[in-house]
Short mmCIF file of C-alpha atoms in Angstrom, two decimals:
data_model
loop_
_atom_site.label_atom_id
_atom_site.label_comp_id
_atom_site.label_asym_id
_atom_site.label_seq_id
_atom_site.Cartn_x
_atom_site.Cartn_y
_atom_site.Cartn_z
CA UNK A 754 15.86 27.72 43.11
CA UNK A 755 18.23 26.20 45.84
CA UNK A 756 15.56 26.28 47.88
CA UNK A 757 12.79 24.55 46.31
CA UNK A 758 12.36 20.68 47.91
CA UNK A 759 12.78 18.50 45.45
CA UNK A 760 11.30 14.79 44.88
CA UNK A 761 13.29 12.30 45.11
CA UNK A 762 11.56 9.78 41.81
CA UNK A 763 14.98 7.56 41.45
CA UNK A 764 13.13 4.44 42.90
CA UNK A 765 10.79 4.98 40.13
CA UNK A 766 13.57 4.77 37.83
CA UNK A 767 15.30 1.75 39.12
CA UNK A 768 12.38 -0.61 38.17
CA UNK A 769 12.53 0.21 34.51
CA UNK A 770 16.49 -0.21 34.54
CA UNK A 771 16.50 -3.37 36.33
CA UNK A 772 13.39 -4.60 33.80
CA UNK A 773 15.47 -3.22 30.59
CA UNK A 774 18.43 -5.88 31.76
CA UNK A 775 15.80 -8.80 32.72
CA UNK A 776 13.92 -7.71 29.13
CA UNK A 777 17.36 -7.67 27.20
CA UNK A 778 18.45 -11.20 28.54
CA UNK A 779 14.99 -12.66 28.22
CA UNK A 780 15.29 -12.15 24.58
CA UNK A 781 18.99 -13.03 24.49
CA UNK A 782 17.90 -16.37 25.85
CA UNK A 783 14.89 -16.68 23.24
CA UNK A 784 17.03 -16.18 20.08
CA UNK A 785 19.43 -18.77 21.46
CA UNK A 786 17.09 -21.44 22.04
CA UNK A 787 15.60 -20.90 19.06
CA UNK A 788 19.18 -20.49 16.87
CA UNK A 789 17.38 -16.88 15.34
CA UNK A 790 21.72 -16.44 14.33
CA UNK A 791 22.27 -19.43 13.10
CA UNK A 792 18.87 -19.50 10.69
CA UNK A 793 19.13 -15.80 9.73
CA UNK A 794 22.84 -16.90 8.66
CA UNK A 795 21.48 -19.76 7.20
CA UNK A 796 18.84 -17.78 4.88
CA UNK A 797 21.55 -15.36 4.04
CA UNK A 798 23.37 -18.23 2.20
CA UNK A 799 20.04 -19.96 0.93
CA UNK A 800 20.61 -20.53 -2.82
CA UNK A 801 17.70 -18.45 -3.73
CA UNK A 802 18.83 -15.07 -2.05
CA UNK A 803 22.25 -15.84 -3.46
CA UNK A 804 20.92 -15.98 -7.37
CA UNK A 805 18.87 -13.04 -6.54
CA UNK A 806 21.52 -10.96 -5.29
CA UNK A 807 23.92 -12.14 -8.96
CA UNK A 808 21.02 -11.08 -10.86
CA UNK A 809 20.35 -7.89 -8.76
CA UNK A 810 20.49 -5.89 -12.22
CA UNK A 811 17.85 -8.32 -14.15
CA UNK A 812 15.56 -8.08 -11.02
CA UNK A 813 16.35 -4.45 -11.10
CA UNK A 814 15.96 -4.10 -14.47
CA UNK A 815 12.11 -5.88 -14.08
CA UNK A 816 10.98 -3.39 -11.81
CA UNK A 817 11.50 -1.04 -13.93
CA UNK A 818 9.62 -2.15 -16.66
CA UNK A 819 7.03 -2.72 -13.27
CA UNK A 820 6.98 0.49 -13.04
CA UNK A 821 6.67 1.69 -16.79
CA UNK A 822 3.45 -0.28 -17.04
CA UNK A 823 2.00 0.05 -13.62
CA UNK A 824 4.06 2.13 -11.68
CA UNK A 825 1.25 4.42 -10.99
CA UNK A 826 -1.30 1.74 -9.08
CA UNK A 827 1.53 2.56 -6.39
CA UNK A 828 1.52 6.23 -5.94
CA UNK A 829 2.03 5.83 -1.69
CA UNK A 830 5.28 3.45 -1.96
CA UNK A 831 6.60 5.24 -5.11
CA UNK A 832 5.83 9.28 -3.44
CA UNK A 833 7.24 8.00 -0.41
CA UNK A 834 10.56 6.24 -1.87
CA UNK A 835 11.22 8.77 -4.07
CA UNK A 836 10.78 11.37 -1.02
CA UNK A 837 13.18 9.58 1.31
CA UNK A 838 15.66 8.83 -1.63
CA UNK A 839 15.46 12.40 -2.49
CA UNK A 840 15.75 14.74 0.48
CA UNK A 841 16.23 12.04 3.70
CA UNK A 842 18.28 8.69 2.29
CA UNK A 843 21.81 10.76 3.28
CA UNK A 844 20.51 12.73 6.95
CA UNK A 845 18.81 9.45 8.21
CA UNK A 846 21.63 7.00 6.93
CA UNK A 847 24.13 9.39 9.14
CA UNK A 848 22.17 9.62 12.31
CA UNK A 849 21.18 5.75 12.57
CA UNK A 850 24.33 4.73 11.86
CA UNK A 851 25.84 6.91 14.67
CA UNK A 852 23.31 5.36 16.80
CA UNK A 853 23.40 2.03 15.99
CA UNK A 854 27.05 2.08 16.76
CA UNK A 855 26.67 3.59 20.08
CA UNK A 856 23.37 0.56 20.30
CA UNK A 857 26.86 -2.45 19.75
CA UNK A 858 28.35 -1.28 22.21
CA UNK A 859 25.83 -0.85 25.08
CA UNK A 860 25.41 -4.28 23.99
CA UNK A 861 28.41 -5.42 24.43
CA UNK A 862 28.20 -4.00 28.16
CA UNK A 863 25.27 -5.89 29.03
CA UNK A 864 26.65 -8.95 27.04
CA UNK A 865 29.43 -8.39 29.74
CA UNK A 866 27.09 -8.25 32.87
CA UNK A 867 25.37 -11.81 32.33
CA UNK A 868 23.69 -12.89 35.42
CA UNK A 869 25.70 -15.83 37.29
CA UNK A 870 24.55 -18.17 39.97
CA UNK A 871 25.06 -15.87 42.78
CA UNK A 872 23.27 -13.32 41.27
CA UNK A 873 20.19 -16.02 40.41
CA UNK A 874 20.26 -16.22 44.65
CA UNK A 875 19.85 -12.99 45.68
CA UNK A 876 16.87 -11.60 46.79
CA UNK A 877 14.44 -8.71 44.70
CA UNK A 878 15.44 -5.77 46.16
CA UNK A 879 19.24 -6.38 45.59
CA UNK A 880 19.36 -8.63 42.32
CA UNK A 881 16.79 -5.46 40.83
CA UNK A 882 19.53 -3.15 41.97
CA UNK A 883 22.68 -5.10 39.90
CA UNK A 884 19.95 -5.61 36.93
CA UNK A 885 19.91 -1.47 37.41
CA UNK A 886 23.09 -1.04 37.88
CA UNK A 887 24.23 -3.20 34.72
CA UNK A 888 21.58 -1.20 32.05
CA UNK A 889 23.18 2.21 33.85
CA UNK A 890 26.40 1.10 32.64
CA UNK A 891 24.94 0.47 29.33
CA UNK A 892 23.67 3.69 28.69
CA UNK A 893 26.46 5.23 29.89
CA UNK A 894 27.84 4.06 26.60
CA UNK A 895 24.91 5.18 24.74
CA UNK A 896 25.04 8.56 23.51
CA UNK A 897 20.94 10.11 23.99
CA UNK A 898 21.95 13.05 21.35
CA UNK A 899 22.49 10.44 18.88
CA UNK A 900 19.57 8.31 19.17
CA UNK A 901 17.48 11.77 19.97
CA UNK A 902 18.49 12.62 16.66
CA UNK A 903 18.09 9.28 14.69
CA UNK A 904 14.70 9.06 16.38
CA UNK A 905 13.84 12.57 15.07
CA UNK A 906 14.99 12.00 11.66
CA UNK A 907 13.15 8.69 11.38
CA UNK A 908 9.53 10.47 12.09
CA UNK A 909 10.61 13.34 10.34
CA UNK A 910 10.98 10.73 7.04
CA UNK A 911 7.32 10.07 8.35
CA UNK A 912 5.78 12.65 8.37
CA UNK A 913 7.15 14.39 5.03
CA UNK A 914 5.98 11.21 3.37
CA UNK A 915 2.75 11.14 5.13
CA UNK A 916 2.64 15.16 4.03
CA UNK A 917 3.53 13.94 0.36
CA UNK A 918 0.41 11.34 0.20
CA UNK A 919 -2.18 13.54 1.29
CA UNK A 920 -1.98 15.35 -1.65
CA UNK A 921 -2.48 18.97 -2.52
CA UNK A 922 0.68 21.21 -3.52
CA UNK A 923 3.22 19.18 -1.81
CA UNK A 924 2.31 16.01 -3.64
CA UNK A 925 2.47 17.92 -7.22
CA UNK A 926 5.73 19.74 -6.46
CA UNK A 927 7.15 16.44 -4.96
CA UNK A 928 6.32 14.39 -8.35
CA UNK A 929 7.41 17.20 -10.56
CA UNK A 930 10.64 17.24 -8.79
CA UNK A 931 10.95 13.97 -9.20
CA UNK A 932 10.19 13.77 -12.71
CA UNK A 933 12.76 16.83 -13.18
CA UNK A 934 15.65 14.54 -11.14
CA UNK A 935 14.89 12.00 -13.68
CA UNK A 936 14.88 13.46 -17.02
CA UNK A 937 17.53 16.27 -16.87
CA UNK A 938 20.31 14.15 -17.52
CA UNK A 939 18.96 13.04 -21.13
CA UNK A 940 17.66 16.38 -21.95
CA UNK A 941 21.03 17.82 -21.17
CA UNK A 942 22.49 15.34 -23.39
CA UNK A 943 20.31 17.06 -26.26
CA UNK A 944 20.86 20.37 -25.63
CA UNK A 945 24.07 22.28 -25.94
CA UNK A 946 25.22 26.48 -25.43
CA UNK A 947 28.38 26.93 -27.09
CA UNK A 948 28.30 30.59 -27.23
CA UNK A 949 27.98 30.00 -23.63
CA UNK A 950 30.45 27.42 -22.34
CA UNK A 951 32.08 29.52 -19.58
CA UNK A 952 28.53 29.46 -17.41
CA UNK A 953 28.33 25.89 -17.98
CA UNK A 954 26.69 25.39 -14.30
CA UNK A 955 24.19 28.80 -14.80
CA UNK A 956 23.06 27.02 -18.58
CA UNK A 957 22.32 23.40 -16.57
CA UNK A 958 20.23 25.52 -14.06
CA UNK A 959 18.60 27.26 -16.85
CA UNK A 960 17.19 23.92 -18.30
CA UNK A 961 16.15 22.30 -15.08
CA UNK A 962 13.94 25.64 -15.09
CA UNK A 963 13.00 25.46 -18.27
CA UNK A 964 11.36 21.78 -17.21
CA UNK A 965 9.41 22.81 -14.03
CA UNK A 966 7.89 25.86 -15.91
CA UNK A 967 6.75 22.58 -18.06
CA UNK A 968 6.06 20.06 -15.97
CA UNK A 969 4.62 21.76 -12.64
CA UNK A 970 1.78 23.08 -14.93
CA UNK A 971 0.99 19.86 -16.27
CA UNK A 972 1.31 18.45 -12.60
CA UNK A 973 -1.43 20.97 -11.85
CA UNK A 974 -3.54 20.17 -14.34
CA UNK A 975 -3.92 16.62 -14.45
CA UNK A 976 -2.76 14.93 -11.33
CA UNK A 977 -2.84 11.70 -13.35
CA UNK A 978 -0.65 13.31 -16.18
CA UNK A 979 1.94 13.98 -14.00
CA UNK A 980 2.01 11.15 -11.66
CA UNK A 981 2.49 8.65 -14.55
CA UNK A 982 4.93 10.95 -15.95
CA UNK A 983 6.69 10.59 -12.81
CA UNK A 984 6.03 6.57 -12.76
CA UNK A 985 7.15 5.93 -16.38
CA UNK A 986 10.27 7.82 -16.21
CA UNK A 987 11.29 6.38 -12.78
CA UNK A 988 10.96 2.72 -14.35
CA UNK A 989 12.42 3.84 -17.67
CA UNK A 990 15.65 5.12 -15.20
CA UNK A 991 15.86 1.78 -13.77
CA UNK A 992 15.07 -0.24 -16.76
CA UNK A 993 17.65 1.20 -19.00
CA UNK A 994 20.13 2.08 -16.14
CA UNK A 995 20.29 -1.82 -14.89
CA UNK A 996 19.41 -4.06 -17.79
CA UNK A 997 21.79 -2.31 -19.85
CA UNK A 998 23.99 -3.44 -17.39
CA UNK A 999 22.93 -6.86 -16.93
CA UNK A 1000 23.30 -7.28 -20.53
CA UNK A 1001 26.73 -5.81 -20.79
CA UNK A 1002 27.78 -8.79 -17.98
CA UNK A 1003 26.14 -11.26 -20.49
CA UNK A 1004 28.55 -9.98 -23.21
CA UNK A 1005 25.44 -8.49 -25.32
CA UNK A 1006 26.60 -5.28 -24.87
CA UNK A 1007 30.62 -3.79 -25.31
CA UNK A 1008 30.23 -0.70 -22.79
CA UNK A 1009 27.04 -0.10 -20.58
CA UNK A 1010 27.81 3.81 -20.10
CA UNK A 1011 28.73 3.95 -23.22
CA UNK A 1012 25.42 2.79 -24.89
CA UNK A 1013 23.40 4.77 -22.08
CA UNK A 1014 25.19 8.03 -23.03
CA UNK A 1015 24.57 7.15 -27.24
CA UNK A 1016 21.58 7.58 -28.75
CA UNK A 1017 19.98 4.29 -28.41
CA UNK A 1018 20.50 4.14 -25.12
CA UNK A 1019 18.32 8.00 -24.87
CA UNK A 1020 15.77 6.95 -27.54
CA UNK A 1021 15.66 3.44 -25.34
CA UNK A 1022 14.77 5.72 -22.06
CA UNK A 1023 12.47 8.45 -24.08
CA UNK A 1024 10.28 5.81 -25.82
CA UNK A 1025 9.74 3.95 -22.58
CA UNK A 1026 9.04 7.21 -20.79
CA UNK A 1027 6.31 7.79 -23.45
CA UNK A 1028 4.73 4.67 -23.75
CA UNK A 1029 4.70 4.17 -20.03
CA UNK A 1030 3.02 7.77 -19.74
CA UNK A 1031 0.36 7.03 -22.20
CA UNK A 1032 -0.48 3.34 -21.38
CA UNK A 1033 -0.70 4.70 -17.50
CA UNK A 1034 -2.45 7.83 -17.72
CA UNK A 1035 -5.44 6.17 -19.82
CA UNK A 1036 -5.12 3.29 -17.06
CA UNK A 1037 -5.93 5.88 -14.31
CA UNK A 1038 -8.78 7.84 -16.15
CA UNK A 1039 -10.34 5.14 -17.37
CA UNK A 1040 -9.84 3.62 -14.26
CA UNK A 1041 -9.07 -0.03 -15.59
CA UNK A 1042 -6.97 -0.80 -12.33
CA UNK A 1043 -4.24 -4.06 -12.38
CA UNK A 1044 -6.83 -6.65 -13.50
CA UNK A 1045 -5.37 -9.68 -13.28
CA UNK A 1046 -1.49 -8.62 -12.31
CA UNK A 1047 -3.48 -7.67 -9.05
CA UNK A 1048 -2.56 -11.52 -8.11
CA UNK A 1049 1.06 -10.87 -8.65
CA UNK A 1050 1.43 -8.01 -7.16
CA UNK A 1051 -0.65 -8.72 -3.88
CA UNK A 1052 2.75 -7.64 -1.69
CA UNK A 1053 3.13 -4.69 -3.09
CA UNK A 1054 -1.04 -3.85 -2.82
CA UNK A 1055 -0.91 -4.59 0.86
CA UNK A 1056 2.56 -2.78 1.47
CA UNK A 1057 0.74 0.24 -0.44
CA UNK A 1058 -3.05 -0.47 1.19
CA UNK A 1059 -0.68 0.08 5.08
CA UNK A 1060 1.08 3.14 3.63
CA UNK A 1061 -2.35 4.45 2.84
CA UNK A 1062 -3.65 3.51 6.07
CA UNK A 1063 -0.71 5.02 7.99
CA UNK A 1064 -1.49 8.48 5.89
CA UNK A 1065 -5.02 8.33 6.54
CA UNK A 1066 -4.94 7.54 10.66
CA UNK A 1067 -1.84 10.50 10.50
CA UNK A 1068 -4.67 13.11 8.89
#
């Protein structure tokens, strides 16, 4: 293999390098003419975000009952969420973080290598060579296994929710699972094995099988069945969960985990769960649609109409 001429391609590399720097500081220069900092600090501290973010559990608390009602009409955005929550929030979180930290401080290098007057006078050939010398120094800092592998998590996250929205078997065994996630909790609180206590973990595995031997076969069967199952009891999670909580910080309620363990706070989480399952699987077979909520929730319709579009140009 010694042997073998090889081709010399670094000149082909240099011009990329040197345009990465002139590309990086072209953009540095753009977000400080225009003060992008300055304004995205600025809209951090707008009033508005700030009462959003002290009501985060009323808002929260909305979208669940969002969800109860309608929850369905959104099948991409609430397959995919659930999917990435699910299986990918934790691996992905891990990996960009890693990379984004590695991202700073190749930043800071090139931060560091700002172009002066005597570099402004210098001719192509050698100011291209200090623009490639500066990115070099950059990646150095870069680590290419961790942004390899935040890159491949990212599509992966892709493509298993592109996989979820096509439908077939991985769509029903993703909403059953789902479903499953949601509801064990409550129907643990209603069951109990006291002749069994010692296998505590084996009798909590033996009703989270108990409820895919009920709910994949409904999944199966109706489609529709099963995704508003999956729809009502993810806004009944988030309706309970949160506005209990926002009314506990209000003073209307003494102990928010206390209520959501009792048995209001179940019967609060079952009834929604069946009234959101009803109302939404006789929305979807009698195909009624959002009628007039379609106005407020045009955002959401066009974030689902891309995720649909993305899924479709991916099959």
């Amino acid at each position: 293999m010694a042997d073998i001429p090889k081709l010399n391609v670094a000149p082909f590399v240099t011009v990329p390098l040197a345009l990465a720097k002139t590309g990086y500081q072209f953009v540095v220069d753009l977000m400080a003419k225009h003060a992008v900092a300055d304004k995205l600090a600025a809209a951090k501290d707008h009033k508005v975000v700030t009462q959003a973010a002290s009501k985060k559990e009323l808002l929260m608390a909305v979208l669940g009952l969002v969800l109860v009602f309608h929850g369905a009409q959104f099948k991409n955005m609430l397959l995919c969420s659930q999917i990435f929550v699910s299986f990918l929030y934790d691996r992905v979180k891990a990996s960009v973080t890693a990379a984004y930290s590695d991202i700073q401080t190749a930043q800071e290098k090139l931060q560091a290598d700002q172009p002066d007057k005597s570099n402004a006078k210098k001719d192509g050939a050698d100011k291209r060579k200090e623009d490639a010398e500066a990115t070099t120094k950059a990646l150095k800092a870069l680590s290419s296994e961790k942004l390899s592998a935040a890159a491949v998590d990212i599509l992966g996250a892709f493509m298993a929710c592109v996989l979820v929205i096509q439908g077939g078997l991985a769509q029903k065994i993703a909403i059953a699972n789902s479903f499953v996630n949601l509801v064990i909790d409550k129907v643990e609180a209603l069951v109990e094995f006291p002749d069994h206590a010692d296998i505590q973990a084996w009798t909590g595995l033996f009703v989270r099988l108990a409820l895919y031997a009920i709910v994949l076969p409904l999944t199966f069967l109706s489609g529709s069945l099963g995704l508003a199952m999956n729809a009502a009891a993810c806004g009944a999670y988030l309706a309970t969960e949160h506005g209990v909580r926002f009314l506990a910080s209000i003073g209307k309620v003494s102990n928010a985990e206390d209520f959501l363990a009792s048995k209001k706070g179940l019967v609060a989480a079952g009834g929604l769960i069946a009234v959101g399952t009803f109302w939404q699987f006789w929305s979807l077979t009698a195909g009624s649609g959002l009628g007039y909520f379609a106005v407020l929730y045009f955002p959401a319709i066009a974030i689902e109409a891309i995720i649909g579009w993305l899924a479709g140009a991916s099959a």
